[in-house]
Every structure is written in C-alpha cells, then in structure tokens.
Coordinates of C-alpha atoms in Angstrom, one line a residue:
X1 CA 5.2 -16.1 -24.4
X2 CA 3.1 -17.5 -27.2
X3 CA -0.6 -16.3 -27.4
X4 CA -3.7 -18.0 -28.8
X5 CA -5.9 -16.3 -31.3
X6 CA -8.5 -15.8 -28.7
X7 CA -6.0 -14.1 -26.4
X8 CA -4.8 -11.8 -29.1
X9 CA -8.4 -10.8 -29.8
X10 CA -9.2 -10.0 -26.2
X11 CA -5.9 -8.4 -25.2
X12 CA -5.6 -4.6 -25.3
X13 CA -2.8 -3.5 -27.7
X14 CA 0.4 -2.9 -25.8
X15 CA 2.7 -2.9 -28.8
X16 CA 1.3 0.2 -30.6
X17 CA 4.3 2.4 -31.5
X18 CA 3.0 5.9 -32.1
X19 CA 0.7 7.5 -29.5
X20 CA -1.5 10.6 -29.5
X21 CA -3.6 12.3 -26.9
X22 CA -6.1 11.9 -25.5
X23 CA -4.8 8.5 -24.5
X24 CA -6.5 5.8 -22.5
X25 CA -4.4 3.5 -20.3
X26 CA -4.9 1.2 -17.3
X27 CA -2.9 0.0 -14.4
X28 CA -3.3 -3.1 -12.3
X29 CA -1.5 -3.3 -8.9
X30 CA -1.7 -6.8 -7.4
X31 CA -0.7 -6.3 -3.8
X32 CA -0.7 -8.4 -0.7
X33 CA -4.0 -7.1 0.7
X34 CA -5.9 -6.5 -2.5
X35 CA -5.9 -5.9 -6.3
X36 CA -6.4 -2.4 -7.7
X37 CA -7.5 -1.6 -11.2
X38 CA -7.4 2.0 -12.4
X39 CA -8.2 3.2 -16.0
X40 CA -7.4 6.8 -16.9
X41 CA -7.4 9.2 -19.8
X42 CA -4.3 11.3 -20.3
X43 CA -4.6 14.7 -22.0
X44 CA -0.9 15.1 -22.0
X45 CA 2.1 13.0 -20.7
X46 CA 1.5 14.1 -17.0
X47 CA -2.2 15.1 -16.8
X48 CA -4.9 12.5 -16.5
X49 CA -8.5 11.9 -15.3
X50 CA -9.5 8.7 -13.7
X51 CA -12.2 6.9 -15.7
X52 CA -12.7 4.0 -13.3
X53 CA -11.2 2.6 -10.1
X54 CA -11.9 -0.7 -8.5
X55 CA -10.3 -2.6 -5.6
X56 CA -10.9 -6.3 -5.3
X57 CA -10.3 -7.6 -1.7
X58 CA -8.2 -10.7 -2.6
X59 CA -5.6 -11.2 0.2
X60 CA -2.7 -12.9 -1.5
X61 CA -0.4 -12.1 1.4
X62 CA -1.8 -14.4 4.0
X63 CA -1.0 -17.6 2.1
X64 CA 2.3 -16.3 0.8
X65 CA 3.6 -15.3 4.3
X66 CA 2.3 -18.4 6.2
X67 CA 2.9 -21.3 3.8
X68 CA 5.1 -19.6 1.1
X69 CA 2.5 -20.7 -1.5
X70 CA -0.6 -19.2 -3.0
X71 CA -3.8 -21.2 -2.4
X72 CA -6.2 -22.3 -5.1
X73 CA -8.9 -20.1 -3.6
X74 CA -7.0 -16.8 -3.8
X75 CA -5.7 -17.6 -7.3
X76 CA -9.2 -18.4 -8.5
X77 CA -10.5 -15.1 -7.2
X78 CA -7.6 -13.2 -8.7
X79 CA -8.1 -14.9 -12.1
X80 CA -11.8 -14.0 -12.1
X81 CA -10.9 -10.4 -11.3
X82 CA -8.4 -10.2 -14.1
X83 CA -10.9 -11.5 -16.7
X84 CA -13.2 -8.6 -15.5
X85 CA -10.4 -6.1 -15.9
X86 CA -9.7 -7.3 -19.4
X87 CA -13.3 -6.9 -20.4
X88 CA -13.5 -3.4 -18.8
X89 CA -10.4 -2.3 -20.6
X90 CA -12.0 -3.3 -23.9
X91 CA -15.2 -1.5 -23.1
X92 CA -13.4 1.7 -22.0
X93 CA -11.2 1.7 -25.1
X94 CA -8.0 1.3 -23.2
X95 CA -5.2 0.8 -25.7
X96 CA -2.2 0.2 -23.3
X97 CA -1.9 -1.3 -19.8
X98 CA 0.7 -2.4 -17.3
X99 CA 0.0 -5.0 -14.6
X100 CA 2.4 -5.5 -11.7
X101 CA 2.7 -7.9 -8.7
X102 CA 4.6 -7.2 -5.5
X103 CA 5.9 -9.1 -2.5
X104 CA 3.2 -11.8 -2.1
X105 CA 3.7 -13.1 -5.6
X106 CA 7.4 -12.3 -5.5
X107 CA 7.9 -14.5 -2.5
X108 CA 5.5 -17.4 -3.3
X109 CA 6.9 -20.6 -4.6
X110 CA 4.2 -20.9 -7.2
X111 CA 4.2 -17.2 -8.0
X112 CA 5.5 -17.7 -11.6
X113 CA 3.0 -20.4 -12.2
X114 CA 0.2 -18.1 -11.0
X115 CA 1.4 -15.3 -13.4
X116 CA 1.3 -17.8 -16.3
X117 CA -2.2 -18.8 -15.3
X118 CA -3.4 -15.2 -15.2
X119 CA -2.1 -14.7 -18.8
X120 CA -3.7 -17.9 -20.0
X121 CA -7.1 -16.9 -18.7
X122 CA -7.2 -13.2 -19.2
X123 CA -4.4 -12.4 -21.8
X124 CA -3.0 -9.9 -19.3
X125 CA 0.7 -10.1 -18.7
X126 CA 1.8 -9.5 -15.1
X127 CA 5.3 -8.2 -14.2
X128 CA 6.6 -9.1 -10.8
X129 CA 8.6 -6.1 -9.6
X130 CA 11.2 -5.6 -6.9
X131 CA 11.0 -3.3 -3.8
X132 CA 13.2 -0.8 -5.6
X133 CA 10.9 -0.7 -8.5
X134 CA 7.9 -0.2 -6.1
X135 CA 9.7 2.8 -4.5
X136 CA 10.4 4.3 -8.0
X137 CA 6.8 4.1 -9.0
X138 CA 5.6 5.6 -5.7
X139 CA 8.0 8.5 -6.2
X140 CA 6.6 9.1 -9.7
X141 CA 3.1 9.3 -8.2
X142 CA 4.1 11.5 -5.2
X143 CA 6.2 13.9 -7.2
X144 CA 3.2 14.5 -9.5
X145 CA 1.1 15.5 -6.5
X146 CA 3.5 17.1 -4.0
X147 CA 5.9 20.0 -4.9
X148 CA 9.1 18.5 -3.6
X149 CA 11.2 21.4 -4.9
X150 CA 14.9 21.1 -4.1
X151 CA 14.4 19.7 -0.6
X152 CA 14.8 16.2 0.7
X153 CA 11.8 14.2 1.8
X154 CA 11.3 10.8 3.4
X155 CA 8.8 8.8 1.4
X156 CA 7.1 5.8 3.0
X157 CA 4.9 3.3 1.1
X158 CA 3.4 0.6 3.3
X159 CA 1.7 -2.3 1.6
X160 CA 0.6 -5.7 2.8
X161 CA 3.9 -7.4 2.5
X162 CA 6.6 -4.7 2.7
X163 CA 7.3 -1.1 3.5
X164 CA 9.5 0.9 1.2
X165 CA 11.4 3.8 2.8
X166 CA 13.1 6.3 0.6
X167 CA 14.9 9.6 0.7
X168 CA 13.8 11.6 -2.4
X169 CA 13.9 15.0 -4.0
X170 CA 12.4 16.3 -7.2
X171 CA 15.1 14.7 -9.3
X172 CA 14.5 11.1 -8.0
X173 CA 15.5 8.7 -5.3
X174 CA 18.6 9.4 -3.3
X175 CA 18.4 6.1 -1.4
X176 CA 15.7 3.5 -0.8
X177 CA 15.3 0.4 1.4
X178 CA 12.6 -2.2 1.4
X179 CA 11.6 -3.9 4.7
X180 CA 9.5 -7.1 5.0
X181 CA 7.2 -5.4 7.5
X182 CA 3.9 -4.9 5.6
X183 CA 0.6 -4.7 7.4
X184 CA -0.7 -8.2 6.4
X185 CA 2.7 -9.8 7.1
X186 CA 2.8 -8.2 10.6
X187 CA -0.8 -9.4 11.3
X188 CA 0.0 -12.9 10.1
X189 CA 3.3 -13.3 11.9
X190 CA 2.4 -11.7 15.2
X191 CA -1.2 -12.7 15.7
X192 CA -1.7 -15.4 18.4
X193 CA 1.6 -14.5 20.2
X194 CA -0.4 -12.5 22.8
X195 CA -4.0 -13.0 23.6
X196 CA -4.6 -9.5 25.0
X197 CA -5.1 -6.3 22.9
X198 CA -2.5 -4.5 25.0
X199 CA 0.0 -7.3 24.6
X200 CA -0.4 -7.4 20.8
X201 CA 0.1 -3.6 20.6
X202 CA 3.3 -3.8 22.7
X203 CA 4.5 -6.6 20.5
X204 CA 3.8 -4.5 17.4
X205 CA 5.7 -1.6 18.9
X206 CA 8.7 -3.7 19.7
X207 CA 8.8 -5.3 16.3
X208 CA 8.4 -1.9 14.5
X209 CA 11.1 -0.6 16.7
X210 CA 13.7 -2.6 14.7
X211 CA 13.0 -0.3 11.7
X212 CA 15.7 2.3 11.2
X213 CA 16.8 4.9 8.7
X214 CA 20.3 4.1 7.5
X215 CA 23.2 5.9 9.1
X216 CA 24.4 6.9 5.6
X217 CA 21.4 9.1 5.2
X218 CA 21.0 10.6 8.6
X219 CA 23.1 13.7 7.8
X220 CA 20.2 14.8 5.5
X221 CA 17.5 16.8 7.3
X222 CA 14.2 15.9 5.6
X223 CA 11.7 18.6 4.8
X224 CA 8.9 16.2 5.8
X225 CA 7.5 12.7 5.5
X226 CA 5.1 11.7 2.8
X227 CA 3.1 8.5 3.3
X228 CA 1.2 6.4 0.8
X229 CA -1.0 3.4 1.0
X230 CA -4.6 2.5 1.8
X231 CA -4.0 2.4 5.5
X232 CA -2.6 5.9 5.9
X233 CA -5.5 7.2 3.8
X234 CA -7.9 5.4 6.2
X235 CA -6.1 6.8 9.2
X236 CA -6.3 10.3 7.8
X237 CA -10.0 9.9 7.3
X238 CA -10.4 8.6 10.9
X239 CA -8.5 11.7 12.1
X240 CA -10.9 13.9 10.2
X241 CA -8.2 15.3 8.0
X242 CA -9.8 16.4 4.7
X243 CA -7.6 16.8 1.6
X244 CA -6.7 20.4 0.9
X245 CA -6.9 22.2 -2.4
X246 CA -3.9 20.2 -3.7
X247 CA -5.4 16.9 -2.6
X248 CA -3.1 16.4 0.4
X249 CA -4.2 15.5 3.9
X250 CA -2.2 15.9 7.0
X251 CA -2.0 13.7 10.1
X252 CA 0.0 14.7 13.2
X253 CA 1.9 12.1 15.1
X254 CA -0.1 13.2 18.1
X255 CA -3.3 12.3 16.2
X256 CA -1.8 9.1 15.0
X257 CA -0.9 8.0 18.6
X258 CA -4.4 8.8 19.7
X259 CA -5.7 6.6 16.9
X260 CA -3.4 3.8 17.9
X261 CA -4.8 3.9 21.4
X262 CA -8.3 3.8 20.1
X263 CA -7.7 1.0 17.6
X264 CA -5.9 -1.1 20.2
X265 CA -8.9 -0.9 22.6
X266 CA -11.4 -1.9 19.9
X267 CA -12.2 -5.4 18.7
X268 CA -12.2 -6.2 15.0
X269 CA -16.0 -6.1 15.0
X270 CA -16.0 -2.7 16.7
X271 CA -13.6 -1.3 14.2
X272 CA -16.0 -2.4 11.4
X273 CA -19.2 -1.4 13.1
X274 CA -18.2 1.7 15.0
X275 CA -15.5 3.2 12.8
X276 CA -16.9 2.0 9.5
X277 CA -13.7 0.3 8.3
X278 CA -13.8 -2.2 5.6
X279 CA -13.5 -5.8 6.8
X280 CA -10.1 -6.3 5.0
X281 CA -8.8 -3.0 6.5
X282 CA -10.0 -3.3 10.1
X283 CA -7.5 -6.0 11.0
X284 CA -4.4 -4.6 9.4
X285 CA -4.8 -0.9 10.2
X286 CA -3.3 -1.1 13.7
X287 CA 0.0 -2.7 12.5
X288 CA 0.1 -0.1 9.8
X289 CA -0.4 2.8 12.2
X290 CA 2.4 1.5 14.5
X291 CA 4.8 1.4 11.6
X292 CA 3.9 4.9 10.3
X293 CA 4.3 6.3 13.8
X294 CA 7.7 4.7 14.2
X295 CA 8.9 6.1 10.9
X296 CA 7.6 9.5 11.7
X297 CA 9.7 9.5 14.9
X298 CA 12.8 8.4 13.0
X299 CA 12.3 11.1 10.4
X300 CA 12.0 13.7 13.1
X301 CA 8.6 15.1 11.9
X302 CA 5.5 16.1 13.7
X303 CA 3.1 15.7 10.8
X304 CA 2.7 13.1 8.0
X305 CA 1.6 14.3 4.5
X306 CA -0.9 12.0 2.8
X307 CA -1.2 12.8 -1.0
X308 CA -3.9 10.2 -1.8
X309 CA -1.8 8.7 -4.6
X310 CA -0.2 5.3 -4.8
X311 CA 1.7 2.8 -6.8
X312 CA -1.1 2.5 -9.3
X313 CA -0.8 6.2 -10.2
X314 CA 2.9 5.8 -10.6
X315 CA 2.3 2.8 -13.0
X316 CA 0.1 5.0 -15.2
X317 CA 2.6 7.8 -15.3
X318 CA 5.5 5.4 -16.0
X319 CA 3.6 3.6 -18.7
X320 CA 2.7 6.9 -20.6
X321 CA 6.3 8.1 -20.2
X322 CA 7.5 4.9 -21.8
X323 CA 5.0 5.3 -24.7
X324 CA 5.9 8.9 -25.5
X325 CA 9.7 8.6 -24.8
X326 CA 11.5 9.7 -27.9
X327 CA 14.4 7.3 -27.1
X328 CA 12.2 4.2 -27.0
X329 CA 12.4 1.2 -24.8
X330 CA 16.2 0.8 -24.8
X331 CA 16.9 4.4 -23.8
X332 CA 14.2 4.1 -21.1
X333 CA 16.0 1.1 -19.6
X334 CA 19.3 2.9 -19.8
X335 CA 17.8 5.8 -17.9
X336 CA 16.3 3.5 -15.2
X337 CA 19.5 1.6 -14.7
X338 CA 21.6 4.8 -14.5
X339 CA 19.2 6.4 -11.9
X340 CA 19.0 3.2 -9.9
X341 CA 22.8 2.9 -9.8
X342 CA 23.0 6.5 -8.7
X343 CA 20.5 5.8 -5.8
X344 CA 22.4 2.7 -4.8
X345 CA 25.7 4.6 -4.8
X346 CA 24.3 7.5 -2.7
X347 CA 23.0 4.9 -0.2
X348 CA 26.6 4.0 0.5
X349 CA 28.0 7.5 0.3
X350 CA 30.0 6.9 -2.8
X351 CA 32.2 9.4 -4.6
X352 CA 29.5 10.5 -7.0
X353 CA 31.7 12.5 -9.4
X354 CA 34.1 9.6 -9.7
X355 CA 31.3 7.1 -10.3
X356 CA 29.7 9.3 -13.0
X357 CA 33.0 9.9 -14.7
X358 CA 34.0 6.2 -14.8
X359 CA 30.5 5.3 -16.1
X360 CA 30.9 7.9 -18.8
X361 CA 34.3 6.5 -19.9
X362 CA 33.0 2.9 -19.7
X363 CA 30.0 3.6 -21.9
X364 CA 32.1 5.6 -24.3
X365 CA 34.7 2.8 -24.7
X366 CA 31.9 0.2 -25.0
X367 CA 30.4 2.1 -27.9
X368 CA 33.7 2.8 -29.7
X369 CA 34.8 -0.8 -29.4
X370 CA 31.5 -2.5 -30.4
X371 CA 33.1 -4.4 -33.2
X372 CA 35.8 -5.7 -30.9
X373 CA 33.7 -7.0 -28.0
X374 CA 30.5 -8.0 -29.9
X375 CA 28.3 -7.4 -26.8
X376 CA 24.8 -6.0 -26.7
X377 CA 22.6 -3.4 -25.0
X378 CA 22.0 -5.5 -21.8
X379 CA 25.8 -5.7 -21.3
X380 CA 26.1 -1.9 -21.8
X381 CA 23.6 -1.5 -18.9
X382 CA 25.4 -3.9 -16.7
X383 CA 28.7 -2.1 -17.4
X384 CA 27.1 1.3 -16.7
X385 CA 25.8 0.1 -13.3
X386 CA 29.0 -1.6 -12.3
X387 CA 31.1 1.4 -13.3
X388 CA 28.9 3.8 -11.3
X389 CA 29.0 1.8 -8.1
X390 CA 32.3 -0.2 -8.4
X391 CA 33.7 1.4 -5.2
X392 CA 30.6 1.2 -2.8
X393 CA 32.4 -1.5 -0.9
X394 CA 34.5 1.2 0.7
X395 CA 31.5 1.9 2.8
X396 CA 32.3 -1.4 4.6
X397 CA 36.1 -1.1 4.4
X398 CA 38.7 0.1 2.0
X399 CA 40.6 -3.1 2.4
X400 CA 39.2 -5.6 -0.1
X401 CA 36.5 -3.1 -1.1
X402 CA 36.2 -4.8 -4.5
X403 CA 34.9 -7.9 -2.7
X404 CA 32.5 -5.9 -0.5
X405 CA 31.2 -4.1 -3.7
X406 CA 30.4 -7.5 -5.2
X407 CA 28.3 -8.6 -2.3
X408 CA 26.5 -5.2 -1.9
X409 CA 25.7 -5.0 -5.6
X410 CA 24.8 -8.7 -6.2
X411 CA 22.3 -8.7 -3.3
X412 CA 20.7 -5.3 -4.3
X413 CA 18.1 -4.8 -7.0
X414 CA 18.0 -2.1 -9.6
X415 CA 15.1 -1.2 -12.0
X416 CA 15.9 -2.5 -15.4
X417 CA 18.2 -5.3 -14.3
X418 CA 17.2 -8.9 -13.5
X419 CA 18.5 -10.8 -10.5
X420 CA 21.0 -12.6 -12.8
X421 CA 22.1 -9.4 -14.3
X422 CA 22.7 -8.0 -10.8
X423 CA 25.0 -10.9 -10.1
X424 CA 26.9 -10.1 -13.3
X425 CA 27.0 -6.4 -12.3
X426 CA 28.5 -7.3 -9.0
X427 CA 31.2 -9.4 -10.5
X428 CA 32.1 -6.8 -13.1
X429 CA 32.5 -4.3 -10.2
X430 CA 34.5 -6.8 -8.2
X431 CA 37.1 -7.2 -11.0
X432 CA 37.7 -3.5 -11.4
X433 CA 41.0 -4.1 -9.4
X434 CA 43.2 -6.8 -8.1
X435 CA 42.8 -10.4 -9.3
X436 CA 41.4 -11.3 -12.7
X437 CA 38.3 -13.6 -12.8
X438 CA 39.0 -17.1 -11.6
X439 CA 36.7 -20.2 -11.6
X440 CA 37.1 -20.6 -7.9
X441 CA 35.7 -17.1 -7.1
X442 CA 32.3 -16.8 -5.5
X443 CA 29.7 -16.1 -8.0
X444 CA 31.9 -16.5 -11.0
X445 CA 32.2 -20.2 -10.6
X446 CA 28.4 -20.5 -11.0
X447 CA 28.3 -18.8 -14.4
X448 CA 28.0 -20.5 -17.7
X449 CA 30.8 -20.1 -20.3
X450 CA 28.9 -17.2 -22.1
X451 CA 28.4 -15.3 -18.9
X452 CA 32.0 -15.7 -17.8
X453 CA 33.2 -14.3 -21.2
X454 CA 30.8 -11.3 -20.8
X455 CA 32.2 -10.6 -17.3
X456 CA 35.8 -10.8 -18.5
X457 CA 35.1 -8.4 -21.4
X458 CA 33.2 -5.9 -19.3
X459 CA 35.7 -6.0 -16.4
X460 CA 38.5 -5.4 -18.8
X461 CA 36.7 -2.3 -20.2
X462 CA 35.9 -1.1 -16.7
X463 CA 39.6 -1.3 -15.6
X464 CA 40.7 0.8 -18.6
X465 CA 38.0 3.4 -17.8
X466 CA 38.8 3.5 -14.1
X467 CA 42.5 4.0 -14.9
X468 CA 41.7 7.5 -16.3
X469 CA 40.2 8.7 -13.0
X470 CA 42.0 6.4 -10.6
X471 CA 42.8 9.3 -8.2
X472 CA 39.3 10.8 -8.5
X473 CA 40.6 14.1 -9.8
X474 CA 38.6 14.3 -13.0
X475 CA 41.6 15.5 -15.0
X476 CA 40.4 13.6 -18.1
X477 CA 37.3 14.9 -19.9
X478 CA 36.8 12.2 -22.5
X479 CA 38.5 9.2 -24.2
X480 CA 38.9 8.3 -27.9
X481 CA 39.8 4.8 -28.7
X482 CA 40.7 2.9 -31.9
X483 CA 42.2 -0.4 -32.9
X484 CA 45.4 -0.1 -34.9
X485 CA 46.9 -3.5 -35.8
X486 CA 47.7 -5.3 -32.6
X487 CA 47.2 -2.2 -30.4
X488 CA 44.4 -0.3 -28.9
X489 CA 45.3 3.4 -29.1
X490 CA 43.6 5.6 -26.5
X491 CA 43.6 9.4 -26.7
X492 CA 42.6 11.0 -23.4
X493 CA 41.5 14.7 -23.6
X494 CA 42.6 16.3 -20.3
X495 CA 44.7 18.7 -18.5
X496 CA 48.4 18.2 -17.5
X497 CA 50.8 15.4 -18.5
X498 CA 48.4 12.7 -17.3
X499 CA 51.4 10.6 -16.2
X500 CA 49.5 9.2 -13.2
X501 CA 46.7 8.1 -15.4
X502 CA 49.1 6.4 -17.8
X503 CA 50.8 4.7 -14.9
X504 CA 47.4 3.4 -13.7
X505 CA 46.6 2.0 -17.1
X506 CA 50.0 0.2 -17.2
X507 CA 48.9 -1.6 -14.0
X508 CA 45.2 -2.1 -14.7
X509 CA 45.3 -2.8 -18.4
X510 CA 46.7 -6.3 -18.3
X511 CA 43.2 -7.9 -18.2
X512 CA 42.2 -6.0 -21.3
X513 CA 45.3 -7.2 -23.1
X514 CA 44.7 -10.8 -22.0
X515 CA 41.0 -10.8 -23.0
X516 CA 41.2 -9.0 -26.3
X517 CA 44.8 -9.7 -27.4
X518 CA 45.7 -6.1 -27.9
X519 CA 48.5 -4.0 -26.4
X520 CA 47.4 -0.7 -24.9
X521 CA 48.9 2.5 -26.0
X522 CA 48.2 6.1 -24.9
X523 CA 48.5 9.1 -27.2
X524 CA 47.7 12.6 -26.4
X525 CA 45.7 14.4 -29.2
X526 CA 48.5 16.9 -29.7
X527 CA 51.3 14.3 -29.8
X528 CA 52.7 12.7 -32.9
X529 CA 52.8 8.9 -33.0
X530 CA 56.2 8.2 -31.6
X531 CA 57.4 5.4 -29.4
X532 CA 57.7 7.6 -26.4
X533 CA 54.2 9.0 -26.8
X534 CA 52.4 6.1 -25.2
X535 CA 52.5 3.4 -22.6
X536 CA 52.5 -0.2 -23.4
X537 CA 51.9 -2.8 -20.7

C-alpha cells in the first residue's frame, strides 16, 4: 500500500532489520468491545515491562453484529484513537508495532474500507486476523505467565465477538475452535427476547449450552482451565480473588455461579453503581460469566485460572519473536503453517507420524526439484500444510476421505495462510489420491489458470511423497531426487526391499508424469543403474 511523505514521517519504523535490547514495541488490539493499546520495553526476547496501557471503549461489535456494517460514528472514534496511538508511539520511542483486528472488523462488509481509512489517517497498518490466529496469540501470552509443563490445559479466550477454546500444552496448540459466542454478540442477539432478568438468564444458559468440546479431544484429561479476557478479570475482582505471586487469580465455579445469581438480579445501573463496573462492562459481564461457567463444566474443573494476560501481550511476544528470529520472515511463516497444520490434524485425530513424514518428503522433493516446478515459498507452505493433513477426511469416513479432507481444510484457517491459500491447500490434499484435477470439480473450477497449474504441480509432488509412506510404516527415512534426461530418478533411503512403496509409486505417479513430462524411476542407493533397478509407470 503506497504511503504519503507525511505518513512515512509519522509512522514508527516497522521495517528495521537488526534489533538490539532494550527494545520498545507496541501492540494494538481492536476487539469488538474496545480497543487496547500497550507499549512495552523488552530487556530480552521474552521479558518486558509495560510502559503504557490504554483501553478506548469503542464498541465495534454492536454495529457489526446487528447490521453487518460499521457505522460512521464508531469508525470516527476508532480513527481518533489510532491517531493518538501513533503520537504516543513516537513520544515513547517505539520502533516496531503490530495492530490487529478481530471478529467485528472481520465480519463487517466495510471492514476492509475501515482498515484502509485507519492507515490513511494514522499511518498504522491493521491486520485482520482469524480465530485460529487469536488462539495462537493468547497461547503465547498464557504460556509466558502459567507453567503449563507437559500437561494438557483448556484455554478459553472470550472476546466481544467470539470465544476461542483450545487444548494446549507447553509446545503449542493441540486443537482449537472458534465459536461466534462473544459477550457483545450474545447481548446484541438475545436482548429483547425476554423482558425479565430471569428469562434473559435462562435464555443465556440455553444458548451457551450449545457449546461443546469436540469429541476428538475428550480422551485428554486437562490439568485445568485457563481463562483470558477483560470479563473474567472483572469476575475475579468481584469474587475478591487477588493475583498470587505469579500474577494468577483463581475463581471457583461455585463463586462464578454465585456471581451469575447476583448479576442476574441487578439492573445495569446497579451493576455500575453498586459493583463499580465500567459502563461498557456492566452489560456484557453476565453473558460472559454464563459462557465461562459452561466451559468450566465441560472441562471438568472446579476452579478457573485467570493469568491477567491477553491477546495484546501475545501480540507483543509474537512481534519480538519475529524481529529476533534468525530465520527471518519466511522461516517464521513456515513455522506458523507447520504448527497450525499440526493442530488441525490433531483436532481430527490424524496419524501424526504419517503426516509428518509425508510433509518432510514433500518439502524435500519441492526443494530438490525447484528448477523443474518453478514455484515459490507460498507454494511450499501450501504443500507442507496439505501433506500434513491430507488424510484428515478419514475422521468423517475412509470412503472418499480425500473429498472430506478438501472440505475440512478449505473451510479451516491456519496462521500464515490466506483464505484463498486454504482453498488451494484443500485441493492439493484432495488430489493426493484417486482422480486427477478436473475443471468440473468443486473448488478447482473456480480457480484461474495460474492457480490450477499450481494445484496440479503440488498435487503431483504430494502423490510421489505419499507413495513412500503409503502404508504408514515409516520404512523410508529420506528421498533423493534428480532429473536425468526424460526421467526423474528417486533414491529412497530405507529398510527392506521397499517393493510396496515402489508399487504405490507406480499407481500414484501418473499425475507427476502427466504434469512434468518425466517418467518416474526408483533406484536404491546401493543399486547400480540397471533396467530392473527401478519402476517406470
């Protein structure tokens, strides 16, 4: 996006390559119930001190969830706040920032136009992120505050527009789901249905009762539930739970139910006057409490941990990690896509060892055959994700599981991939078996010529990679590939005669031959190049 001279002058430098500590950075979290600004000074990549925190009560969610469009009034207020954030970053000496928007902007018809306006007026670029990215950022914040160890935890982040529910450990997210059941959305959609406080509470409980933890994850017994968001922090304060030495408060489900009883009896004015709640908190805190109580029951816990960190802290940690990452931006995206695909696969109970091995083979072939396919880094990430989760459709049914994989993947979202790239990822996974791409197929017929060619090439590579672990036995450790005339010579390094793998390649390699015009041939590293050393299909 082009910038004016004035914008360049006012904008904090986000392109500086080398960084040193202490380092001053800032995060802006534009949620559905307010906009949060946090500036911090990092003394090392994981340790920081907050320099300034401000919350601006601009409720974007009401307009977004009622009319599907942001009003001029809330956009004006947000733009004014962003100009102030820009000025404060300059005064504080902030050199890098990241600004994000969540469900309200994501779902608004004029969300993209709004983001462009914010940039034009404040020189601050805003990134609209997915629910999966929200969950990742919250995990970063929580894992920095709570010792997760090797145990599994339920992590809940409730915002104004959505609630992200994840199963996590200290290595990352095992599965994650985003539900359109945020506090502002519940208040907006359910208000007016019942005129009595008791009726509204029952309606909330029934609506929240539709929340569920996926059956695929129920065999894990969580060590506990960690909740983030302004509402749970306010509920902890109402319960009289002070943070301990580590900064963590605790709220029992019994205390939470007592608070729900109290909040349901009080009017909005009484919640403000008697409980001291902020005006933009007093109306949404009851819906939030009901959702937290429901998820506590589902998780089978008696106490909810409140670490007093949130998505803004995760944004700061994520930003600094990106700045100091030795691999740079490309390696960072690779890592995000890999971890996101792993989480998606685990959600559908995939064969993890098989997915990892096929992804390794696919990336290896992609790199070795760069001159042949002529594709770029984004395609490598698409191939990685598709290879990792190409069989998740088996969660639905083994029969036609390639089609089920396509739908599950294309309607998912992974950090590091756009919605369009998710469609391509789903198609590449679909074509790991059975029919080759055809113009009549769902999804494929909507692609342009360049995208169709990318899918064909990536699917052909995936089929070859999958051939060498078709039976999920991991008998092949790695693959070497080279072009020799009109043949592609593949040398698998593995145990045994690998006849089954060569048979699989003979069946699955036809798409590769058709796309690249090369016959496939297998040679063992110890073999001499004789006619009976390989398989041509």
